[in-house]
């Protein structure tokens, strides 16, 4: 791969970006980049709106490629010179508002300065000039011009383009060094989070030197082509609330008390009424999740700093609130029936079978006006977040028990019974069922289904029903669904047994499918490869043995919603 500083013309730039020269030329001179943006507004934290100019897919893909190249090149420079960057925290890998605030924790004085119209200060000429004249790039004028064309909109770097953050940080490197030199003169720590400059110190003499420092700072700011937003310049004292990029830093990093109380009130309103307001307007559940995620990030950061070990049975009060929200979102107010499967390949099989038979199951899947498939069910994606809050690990069917523990808790009092908790508050049952899907191995000791059934103490009557019908309600909104046993000479069945012997023996690159302990990578291919083959060729694959399972899934949902 050509290094960005070695690019000498448009052909080489296109090659470095991984696109044909024709496409680059087409974007620049036929479509023209100024026609490839769409605009929208997002609310600012302190009122008003921020205008975002975002590129369309073709231009965004090119910008992402360029941004990755620039980030890697900058890292290579730092590594070569043994530089450990510590000033800039915005849009930097493994950095953010928390690492930015950490520098200024527990200080006598915290001084905040905001740069006015930050992104507008990076105009076309400044961007082109940087790549042409900076000693680490020294690009030909043609290449520097094309980079500026690809990254600027209406003559400036736009908020919303993936290249804007890395380019602003590159250009601000020298500015940061000069500001740091001034800060050290006055015994100040200095960090920058995009347009937010923060200085802090325990030196009591700073109070008497603050005006002289500010005069020196203004000189550096204006020499770099920026202006200070006087309305957001403030000195904060230790005996008052000190904030840095929205976080309280007096002792340990924390969210503002008002932000937390408002979020908690929104959560209570959601649980009781199914809705909540933000600043007088009806809120969206994604907005509330964003606030809770933000609070939880800080909890996680502080736990890491305190060397606290994570224990799902001993969450903090803030973590418990987030856990409750996640259960409410996924399993109580879920807009679609949710399926919890043993593994991700099960999801691929079921989706492929539904696509094959979509006309038979209009309550499970449809084709929209664009002739695209739309599922009326959803599959639980195992994330790190669900692992953290519910012990639902990415691999392993056994951990499905951990999710069920929060439904009805038949075994102990370590888990909150969230179904009862929410039902008592909003006076309704869960919106849609939660369906746990297992291989049909109820008679085999040590298998996930057998362990699950024994763990929840499923009564004999319901076990019998499961054996006959291959599905059963286990309590309220929770169900077990298993695939049918096709070979009646056996007392168990995995979902792969529903495929024909011809498909199971299908060869890919001379290898055969293997799903057991005899797997040999030189002879066999994995479940993942098999599942991808099924997905790709669903139209020609025989899914007839999936029909009883899909029929039962259809019955569960229809019966629940009656």
Coordinates of C-alpha atoms in Angstrom, one line a residue:
X1 CA 0.0 0.0 0.0
X2 CA 1.3 3.5 -1.0
X3 CA 2.0 5.8 2.0
X4 CA 0.0 9.0 1.8
X5 CA 3.2 11.1 1.9
X6 CA 4.5 9.3 -1.2
X7 CA 1.4 10.0 -3.3
X8 CA 2.4 12.2 -6.3
X9 CA -0.7 12.3 -8.5
X10 CA -4.4 11.5 -8.8
X11 CA -3.8 8.0 -10.1
X12 CA -1.7 7.1 -7.0
X13 CA -4.2 8.8 -4.7
X14 CA -7.0 6.7 -6.1
X15 CA -4.9 3.6 -5.7
X16 CA -4.2 4.5 -2.0
X17 CA -7.9 5.1 -1.4
X18 CA -8.7 1.7 -2.9
X19 CA -11.0 3.0 -5.7
X20 CA -10.7 3.2 -9.5
X21 CA -9.4 6.4 -10.9
X22 CA -12.6 6.7 -13.0
X23 CA -14.7 6.7 -9.8
X24 CA -12.6 9.4 -8.2
X25 CA -12.7 11.5 -11.3
X26 CA -16.5 11.0 -11.5
X27 CA -17.0 12.0 -7.9
X28 CA -14.8 15.1 -8.2
X29 CA -15.8 16.5 -11.6
X30 CA -19.1 15.0 -12.7
X31 CA -21.1 14.5 -9.6
X32 CA -19.1 17.2 -7.8
X33 CA -18.6 16.9 -4.0
X34 CA -20.7 19.9 -3.2
X35 CA -23.8 18.0 -4.5
X36 CA -23.1 14.9 -2.3
X37 CA -24.2 16.2 1.1
X38 CA -27.4 16.2 3.0
X39 CA -28.1 18.5 6.0
X40 CA -29.9 18.1 9.3
X41 CA -30.0 19.7 12.7
X42 CA -29.4 18.2 16.2
X43 CA -30.2 19.9 19.5
X44 CA -27.4 21.4 21.5
X45 CA -27.0 20.5 25.1
X46 CA -27.5 24.1 26.2
X47 CA -30.2 25.0 23.7
X48 CA -30.4 25.8 20.0
X49 CA -29.4 23.5 17.2
X50 CA -26.2 22.3 15.5
X51 CA -26.2 21.9 11.8
X52 CA -24.7 18.7 10.5
X53 CA -23.6 18.3 6.8
X54 CA -23.2 14.6 6.1
X55 CA -21.8 13.1 2.9
X56 CA -23.8 10.5 0.9
X57 CA -22.6 6.9 0.8
X58 CA -20.2 7.1 -2.2
X59 CA -18.4 10.1 -0.8
X60 CA -18.6 8.9 2.8
X61 CA -16.9 5.6 1.8
X62 CA -14.0 7.5 0.2
X63 CA -13.7 9.8 3.2
X64 CA -13.6 6.8 5.6
X65 CA -10.8 5.3 3.6
X66 CA -8.9 8.6 3.6
X67 CA -9.5 9.1 7.3
X68 CA -8.1 5.6 8.1
X69 CA -5.0 6.3 6.0
X70 CA -4.4 9.6 7.8
X71 CA -4.9 8.0 11.3
X72 CA -2.5 5.2 10.5
X73 CA 0.1 7.6 9.0
X74 CA -0.1 9.8 12.1
X75 CA 0.3 6.8 14.4
X76 CA 3.4 5.7 12.4
X77 CA 4.9 9.2 12.9
X78 CA 4.3 9.0 16.6
X79 CA 5.7 5.5 16.9
X80 CA 8.8 6.4 14.9
X81 CA 9.5 9.4 17.1
X82 CA 8.4 7.7 20.3
X83 CA 5.7 10.3 20.9
X84 CA 2.8 9.6 23.3
X85 CA 0.1 12.2 22.5
X86 CA -1.7 13.4 25.5
X87 CA -3.3 16.8 24.7
X88 CA -6.1 16.0 22.2
X89 CA -8.9 13.8 23.4
X90 CA -11.6 14.4 20.8
X91 CA -12.0 11.8 18.0
X92 CA -8.9 10.0 19.2
X93 CA -8.8 6.2 19.6
X94 CA -9.1 5.1 23.3
X95 CA -9.8 8.6 24.3
X96 CA -12.9 10.7 25.0
X97 CA -14.6 13.0 27.4
X98 CA -13.6 10.8 30.4
X99 CA -9.9 10.7 29.6
X100 CA -10.1 14.4 29.0
X101 CA -11.8 15.1 32.3
X102 CA -9.4 12.8 34.2
X103 CA -6.5 15.1 33.7
X104 CA -8.3 17.9 35.6
X105 CA -9.8 15.9 38.5
X106 CA -9.4 17.3 42.0
X107 CA -7.7 20.6 41.1
X108 CA -7.8 24.0 42.9
X109 CA -8.7 25.8 39.7
X110 CA -10.2 24.7 36.4
X111 CA -10.2 27.2 33.5
X112 CA -12.4 26.5 30.5
X113 CA -12.1 28.1 27.1
X114 CA -14.2 27.4 24.0
X115 CA -13.2 28.1 20.4
X116 CA -15.9 29.9 18.3
X117 CA -17.1 28.2 15.1
X118 CA -14.3 25.7 15.3
X119 CA -14.9 23.7 12.1
X120 CA -15.6 26.8 10.0
X121 CA -12.0 27.9 10.8
X122 CA -10.7 25.0 8.6
X123 CA -11.3 26.5 5.2
X124 CA -10.4 25.0 1.8
X125 CA -7.1 26.9 1.5
X126 CA -6.0 26.0 5.0
X127 CA -6.7 22.3 4.4
X128 CA -4.9 22.3 1.1
X129 CA -2.0 24.4 2.5
X130 CA -1.5 21.9 5.3
X131 CA -1.1 18.9 3.1
X132 CA 1.1 20.8 0.7
X133 CA 3.4 22.4 3.2
X134 CA 3.4 20.3 6.4
X135 CA 6.8 18.6 6.7
X136 CA 5.2 15.2 7.3
X137 CA 3.2 15.4 4.0
X138 CA 4.7 17.8 1.5
X139 CA 2.2 16.7 -1.1
X140 CA 2.1 18.0 -4.7
X141 CA -0.4 20.8 -5.1
X142 CA -2.7 18.6 -7.3
X143 CA -2.9 15.9 -4.6
X144 CA -3.4 18.5 -1.8
X145 CA -6.1 20.1 -3.8
X146 CA -8.0 16.8 -4.4
X147 CA -7.8 16.0 -0.7
X148 CA -9.3 19.4 0.1
X149 CA -12.0 18.9 -2.5
X150 CA -12.9 15.5 -1.0
X151 CA -13.1 16.8 2.5
X152 CA -14.5 20.3 2.3
X153 CA -18.1 21.4 1.8
X154 CA -19.1 25.0 1.2
X155 CA -15.4 25.9 1.5
X156 CA -14.9 24.5 5.0
X157 CA -14.6 21.1 6.8
X158 CA -18.1 20.0 7.5
X159 CA -19.4 18.6 10.8
X160 CA -20.6 15.2 9.8
X161 CA -17.8 14.1 7.5
X162 CA -15.6 11.2 8.8
X163 CA -12.5 13.1 7.6
X164 CA -13.1 16.3 9.5
X165 CA -12.0 15.1 13.0
X166 CA -8.7 13.6 11.9
X167 CA -7.8 16.6 9.7
X168 CA -8.6 19.1 12.5
X169 CA -6.5 17.2 14.9
X170 CA -3.6 17.0 12.4
X171 CA -3.7 20.8 11.8
X172 CA -4.1 21.5 15.5
X173 CA -0.9 19.6 16.5
X174 CA 1.3 22.7 16.3
X175 CA -1.4 24.9 17.9
X176 CA -1.6 22.4 20.8
X177 CA 2.2 22.5 21.3
X178 CA 2.3 26.2 21.4
X179 CA -0.6 26.4 23.9
X180 CA 1.0 23.7 26.0
X181 CA 4.2 25.9 26.2
X182 CA 2.1 28.8 27.5
X183 CA 0.3 26.5 30.0
X184 CA 3.5 25.1 31.4
X185 CA 4.8 28.6 32.0
X186 CA 1.8 29.1 34.4
X187 CA 2.0 25.5 35.9
X188 CA -1.2 24.5 34.1
X189 CA -2.3 21.1 32.8
X190 CA -3.8 21.5 29.3
X191 CA -6.1 19.3 27.2
X192 CA -8.3 19.9 24.1
X193 CA -11.5 18.1 23.3
X194 CA -12.2 19.4 19.7
X195 CA -13.1 23.1 20.4
X196 CA -13.0 22.8 24.2
X197 CA -9.7 23.9 25.8
X198 CA -9.3 23.0 29.5
X199 CA -6.6 24.2 31.9
X200 CA -6.2 23.2 35.5
X201 CA -3.7 23.6 38.4
X202 CA -3.3 23.3 42.1
X203 CA -1.0 26.4 42.1
X204 CA -2.8 29.0 44.3
X205 CA -0.9 31.8 42.5
X206 CA -2.8 31.2 39.3
X207 CA -5.7 33.3 40.6
X208 CA -3.5 36.3 40.5
X209 CA -1.9 35.4 37.1
X210 CA -5.0 34.3 35.3
X211 CA -5.5 37.6 33.3
X212 CA -1.8 37.6 32.1
X213 CA -2.2 33.9 31.1
X214 CA -5.4 34.6 29.2
X215 CA -3.7 37.4 27.3
X216 CA -0.9 35.1 26.2
X217 CA -3.5 32.4 25.3
X218 CA -5.5 34.8 23.1
X219 CA -2.3 35.5 21.1
X220 CA -1.8 31.8 20.3
X221 CA -5.5 31.3 19.6
X222 CA -5.6 34.2 17.1
X223 CA -2.3 33.3 15.5
X224 CA -3.7 29.9 14.8
X225 CA -6.7 31.4 13.0
X226 CA -9.3 30.8 15.8
X227 CA -11.4 33.0 18.0
X228 CA -12.4 32.6 21.6
X229 CA -16.1 32.3 22.6
X230 CA -16.2 34.7 25.5
X231 CA -19.6 33.5 26.6
X232 CA -18.1 30.1 27.5
X233 CA -14.9 31.2 29.1
X234 CA -15.0 30.5 32.9
X235 CA -12.8 29.9 35.9
X236 CA -14.1 27.3 38.3
X237 CA -13.0 26.9 41.9
X238 CA -12.5 23.8 44.0
X239 CA -15.2 24.8 46.5
X240 CA -17.8 25.0 43.8
X241 CA -18.9 22.5 41.1
X242 CA -16.2 22.1 38.5
X243 CA -17.1 20.6 35.1
X244 CA -15.0 19.5 32.2
X245 CA -16.7 18.6 28.9
X246 CA -19.9 18.1 30.8
X247 CA -18.4 15.9 33.6
X248 CA -18.0 16.9 37.3
X249 CA -14.3 16.6 38.3
X250 CA -14.2 17.9 41.9
X251 CA -13.1 14.5 43.4
X252 CA -13.9 11.7 41.1
X253 CA -15.4 12.0 37.6
X254 CA -19.2 12.0 37.7
X255 CA -22.2 13.2 35.8
X256 CA -23.9 16.4 36.8
X257 CA -26.4 15.7 39.6
X258 CA -29.2 17.4 37.7
X259 CA -28.6 15.3 34.6
X260 CA -28.7 12.1 36.6
X261 CA -31.9 13.1 38.5
X262 CA -33.6 14.1 35.3
X263 CA -32.6 10.8 33.6
X264 CA -33.9 8.9 36.6
X265 CA -37.2 10.8 36.4
X266 CA -37.5 10.0 32.7
X267 CA -36.9 6.3 33.4
X268 CA -39.6 6.2 36.1
X269 CA -42.0 7.9 33.7
X270 CA -41.2 5.4 31.0
X271 CA -41.8 2.4 33.3
X272 CA -45.1 3.8 34.6
X273 CA -46.6 5.5 31.6
X274 CA -44.7 4.1 28.6
X275 CA -43.4 7.6 27.7
X276 CA -41.4 10.5 29.0
X277 CA -40.4 14.0 28.1
X278 CA -37.1 15.7 27.5
X279 CA -37.1 19.5 27.8
X280 CA -40.9 19.6 27.4
X281 CA -40.9 17.4 24.3
X282 CA -41.9 13.7 24.0
X283 CA -38.7 11.7 24.3
X284 CA -37.5 8.8 22.2
X285 CA -36.3 5.6 23.9
X286 CA -33.0 5.9 22.0
X287 CA -32.4 9.3 23.6
X288 CA -32.9 7.8 27.0
X289 CA -30.7 4.9 26.3
X290 CA -28.0 7.3 25.2
X291 CA -28.2 9.1 28.6
X292 CA -28.1 5.9 30.5
X293 CA -25.2 4.6 28.4
X294 CA -23.3 7.8 29.1
X295 CA -23.9 7.5 32.9
X296 CA -22.9 3.8 32.8
X297 CA -19.7 4.7 30.9
X298 CA -18.6 6.9 33.8
X299 CA -19.5 4.2 36.3
X300 CA -17.4 1.7 34.3
X301 CA -14.5 4.2 34.1
X302 CA -14.5 4.8 37.8
X303 CA -14.7 1.1 38.6
X304 CA -11.7 0.5 36.4
X305 CA -9.8 3.3 38.2
X306 CA -10.8 1.9 41.6
X307 CA -9.8 -1.7 40.5
X308 CA -13.4 -2.8 41.3
X309 CA -14.3 -6.2 40.0
X310 CA -17.6 -6.6 38.1
X311 CA -20.3 -8.7 39.7
X312 CA -23.7 -9.0 38.0
X313 CA -25.2 -9.8 41.4
X314 CA -23.9 -6.7 43.0
X315 CA -24.4 -3.8 40.6
X316 CA -24.4 -0.2 41.7
X317 CA -27.7 1.6 41.9
X318 CA -27.0 3.4 38.6
X319 CA -26.1 0.1 36.9
X320 CA -29.3 -1.5 38.2
X321 CA -31.3 1.3 36.6
X322 CA -29.6 0.6 33.3
X323 CA -30.2 -3.2 33.7
X324 CA -33.9 -2.5 34.3
X325 CA -34.0 -0.3 31.2
X326 CA -32.4 -3.0 29.0
X327 CA -34.9 -5.6 30.2
X328 CA -37.8 -3.2 29.6
X329 CA -36.5 -2.5 26.1
X330 CA -35.8 -6.0 25.0
X331 CA -38.3 -8.2 26.9
X332 CA -41.2 -6.0 28.1
X333 CA -41.9 -3.2 25.7
X334 CA -40.4 -5.0 22.7
X335 CA -42.2 -4.0 19.6
X336 CA -41.7 -7.4 18.0
X337 CA -41.6 -11.0 19.5
X338 CA -38.0 -11.6 20.4
X339 CA -36.2 -14.9 19.8
X340 CA -33.3 -16.0 22.0
X341 CA -31.3 -18.7 20.2
X342 CA -28.5 -21.0 21.2
X343 CA -26.1 -19.6 18.6
X344 CA -25.9 -17.2 15.7
X345 CA -26.1 -19.9 13.1
X346 CA -29.6 -20.8 14.3
X347 CA -30.7 -17.3 13.4
X348 CA -29.3 -17.7 9.9
X349 CA -31.2 -21.0 9.4
X350 CA -34.5 -19.6 10.6
X351 CA -34.3 -16.4 8.6
X352 CA -33.4 -18.4 5.5
X353 CA -36.3 -20.8 6.0
X354 CA -38.7 -17.8 6.5
X355 CA -37.5 -16.2 3.3
X356 CA -38.2 -19.4 1.5
X357 CA -41.8 -19.7 2.9
X358 CA -42.6 -16.0 3.4
X359 CA -46.0 -16.3 1.7
X360 CA -47.0 -18.9 4.3
X361 CA -46.1 -16.8 7.3
X362 CA -47.3 -13.2 6.8
X363 CA -47.2 -12.6 10.6
X364 CA -43.5 -13.5 10.7
X365 CA -42.1 -12.0 7.5
X366 CA -43.3 -9.9 4.5
X367 CA -41.9 -8.3 1.4
X368 CA -42.3 -4.6 1.3
X369 CA -43.0 -2.3 -1.6
X370 CA -39.3 -2.4 -2.6
X371 CA -39.5 -6.2 -2.6
X372 CA -37.2 -6.3 0.4
X373 CA -37.8 -8.8 3.2
X374 CA -39.1 -7.4 6.5
X375 CA -39.1 -9.6 9.6
X376 CA -42.0 -9.2 12.1
X377 CA -39.9 -10.9 14.7
X378 CA -36.5 -10.0 16.0
X379 CA -33.5 -12.0 17.2
X380 CA -31.6 -11.1 20.3
X381 CA -28.1 -10.1 19.5
X382 CA -25.6 -11.1 22.2
X383 CA -23.6 -8.0 23.0
X384 CA -21.0 -7.1 25.5
X385 CA -23.6 -5.0 27.2
X386 CA -26.0 -7.9 27.7
X387 CA -23.0 -10.0 28.9
X388 CA -22.2 -7.3 31.5
X389 CA -25.7 -6.8 32.8
X390 CA -27.2 -10.3 32.4
X391 CA -24.3 -12.7 32.1
X392 CA -25.5 -13.6 28.6
X393 CA -22.2 -14.5 27.0
X394 CA -21.7 -14.4 23.2
X395 CA -21.0 -18.1 23.1
X396 CA -22.8 -20.9 24.8
X397 CA -26.4 -21.9 25.2
X398 CA -26.2 -22.4 29.0
X399 CA -26.2 -18.7 29.6
X400 CA -29.8 -18.4 28.3
X401 CA -30.7 -19.4 31.9
X402 CA -29.2 -16.1 33.1
X403 CA -31.7 -14.1 31.0
X404 CA -34.6 -16.2 32.2
X405 CA -33.6 -15.6 35.8
X406 CA -34.8 -12.0 35.4
X407 CA -38.2 -13.1 34.1
X408 CA -39.6 -15.1 37.0
X409 CA -36.7 -16.0 39.4
X410 CA -37.9 -19.4 40.5
X411 CA -34.7 -20.3 42.3
X412 CA -33.4 -17.5 44.5
X413 CA -33.7 -13.9 45.4
X414 CA -30.5 -12.6 43.8
X415 CA -32.4 -11.5 40.7
X416 CA -35.0 -8.8 40.2
X417 CA -38.3 -10.2 38.9
X418 CA -38.6 -7.6 36.1
X419 CA -41.8 -8.9 34.7
X420 CA -43.6 -8.4 38.0
X421 CA -41.7 -5.2 38.5
X422 CA -42.9 -3.6 35.3
X423 CA -46.4 -5.2 35.3
X424 CA -47.0 -3.6 38.7
X425 CA -46.0 -0.2 37.5
X426 CA -47.7 0.1 34.1
X427 CA -50.6 -2.4 34.7
X428 CA -50.1 -4.4 31.5
X429 CA -48.4 -7.6 30.4
X430 CA -45.3 -7.6 28.2
X431 CA -46.0 -6.3 24.7
X432 CA -44.7 -9.4 22.9
X433 CA -43.5 -12.9 23.8
X434 CA -39.9 -13.9 24.4
X435 CA -39.1 -17.3 22.8
X436 CA -36.2 -19.4 23.9
X437 CA -35.2 -21.6 21.0
X438 CA -33.2 -24.8 21.7
X439 CA -32.1 -28.0 20.0
X440 CA -34.5 -30.8 20.9
X441 CA -32.4 -32.5 23.5
X442 CA -34.7 -32.6 26.6
X443 CA -33.9 -36.2 27.3
X444 CA -30.1 -35.9 27.1
X445 CA -28.4 -35.1 30.4
X446 CA -25.9 -32.2 30.3
X447 CA -27.4 -30.7 27.1
X448 CA -28.5 -27.0 27.2
X449 CA -32.3 -27.7 27.0
X450 CA -32.2 -30.3 29.8
X451 CA -30.2 -28.0 32.0
X452 CA -32.5 -25.1 31.3
X453 CA -35.7 -27.1 32.1
X454 CA -34.2 -28.5 35.3
X455 CA -32.9 -25.0 36.4
X456 CA -36.3 -23.4 36.0
X457 CA -38.0 -26.4 37.6
X458 CA -40.5 -26.8 34.8
X459 CA -43.4 -29.0 36.0
X460 CA -44.1 -32.4 34.7
X461 CA -47.3 -31.3 32.8
X462 CA -45.4 -28.7 30.9
X463 CA -42.5 -31.0 30.2
X464 CA -45.0 -33.5 28.7
X465 CA -46.5 -30.7 26.6
X466 CA -43.1 -29.8 25.3
X467 CA -42.3 -33.4 24.4
X468 CA -45.6 -33.6 22.4
X469 CA -46.0 -30.1 20.9
X470 CA -42.3 -29.0 20.7
X471 CA -43.2 -25.7 22.4
X472 CA -44.6 -24.6 25.8
X473 CA -45.2 -21.4 27.7
X474 CA -43.0 -21.5 30.7
X475 CA -44.4 -18.4 32.5
X476 CA -46.4 -15.5 31.1
X477 CA -44.5 -14.1 28.2
X478 CA -41.7 -16.6 28.1
X479 CA -41.8 -19.7 25.9
X480 CA -39.6 -22.6 24.9
X481 CA -39.6 -23.7 21.3
X482 CA -37.6 -26.7 19.9
X483 CA -37.1 -28.1 16.5
X484 CA -39.0 -31.4 15.7
X485 CA -37.3 -34.8 15.8
X486 CA -37.3 -36.0 12.2
X487 CA -35.5 -39.3 12.8
X488 CA -37.8 -41.2 15.3
X489 CA -35.1 -43.7 16.0
X490 CA -33.3 -41.0 18.0
X491 CA -34.3 -39.2 21.2
X492 CA -32.7 -35.9 20.3
X493 CA -32.3 -33.5 17.3
X494 CA -30.1 -30.6 16.5
X495 CA -31.4 -27.9 14.2
X496 CA -28.9 -29.0 11.5
X497 CA -30.8 -32.4 11.4
X498 CA -33.7 -30.6 9.7
X499 CA -31.6 -30.3 6.5
X500 CA -31.5 -33.1 3.9
X501 CA -28.6 -35.6 3.9
X502 CA -27.6 -34.2 0.5
X503 CA -27.2 -30.7 1.8
X504 CA -25.3 -31.9 4.9
X505 CA -22.9 -33.8 2.7
X506 CA -22.4 -30.8 0.3
X507 CA -18.7 -30.1 -0.4
X508 CA -17.1 -26.6 -0.4
X509 CA -13.6 -26.4 -1.7
X510 CA -13.3 -30.1 -1.4
X511 CA -14.2 -30.1 2.3
X512 CA -17.3 -31.5 4.0
X513 CA -19.4 -30.1 6.8
X514 CA -18.6 -31.2 10.3
X515 CA -20.3 -30.1 13.5
X516 CA -18.9 -32.4 16.2
X517 CA -15.6 -33.0 18.0
X518 CA -14.1 -34.8 15.1
X519 CA -13.7 -31.5 13.2
X520 CA -10.5 -31.3 11.2
X521 CA -9.8 -28.0 9.5
X522 CA -7.9 -29.8 6.7
X523 CA -11.0 -31.9 5.9
X524 CA -14.0 -30.0 7.2
X525 CA -15.7 -26.7 7.1
X526 CA -17.4 -25.1 10.0
X527 CA -21.0 -24.3 11.0
X528 CA -20.4 -20.7 10.1
X529 CA -19.5 -21.6 6.5
X530 CA -22.4 -24.0 6.3
X531 CA -24.8 -21.3 7.6
X532 CA -23.5 -18.8 5.1
X533 CA -24.0 -21.3 2.3
X534 CA -27.6 -21.8 3.5
X535 CA -28.3 -18.1 3.5
X536 CA -26.8 -17.5 0.1
X537 CA -28.7 -20.4 -1.5
X538 CA -32.0 -20.4 0.4
X539 CA -34.1 -20.4 -2.7
X540 CA -32.9 -23.8 -3.8
X541 CA -32.6 -25.4 -0.4
X542 CA -35.2 -27.8 1.0
X543 CA -36.5 -26.4 4.3
X544 CA -39.6 -28.6 4.6
X545 CA -38.5 -30.0 7.9
X546 CA -38.4 -26.5 9.3
X547 CA -42.2 -26.1 8.7
X548 CA -43.4 -27.6 12.0
X549 CA -41.0 -25.3 13.9
X550 CA -42.2 -22.3 12.0
X551 CA -45.8 -23.3 12.4
X552 CA -45.3 -23.5 16.2
X553 CA -43.5 -20.1 16.2
X554 CA -46.6 -18.7 14.3
X555 CA -49.0 -20.2 16.9
X556 CA -47.1 -18.9 19.9
X557 CA -47.2 -15.3 18.6
X558 CA -50.8 -15.5 17.5
X559 CA -52.0 -17.0 20.7
X560 CA -50.1 -14.5 22.8
X561 CA -51.5 -11.5 21.0
X562 CA -55.2 -12.7 21.2

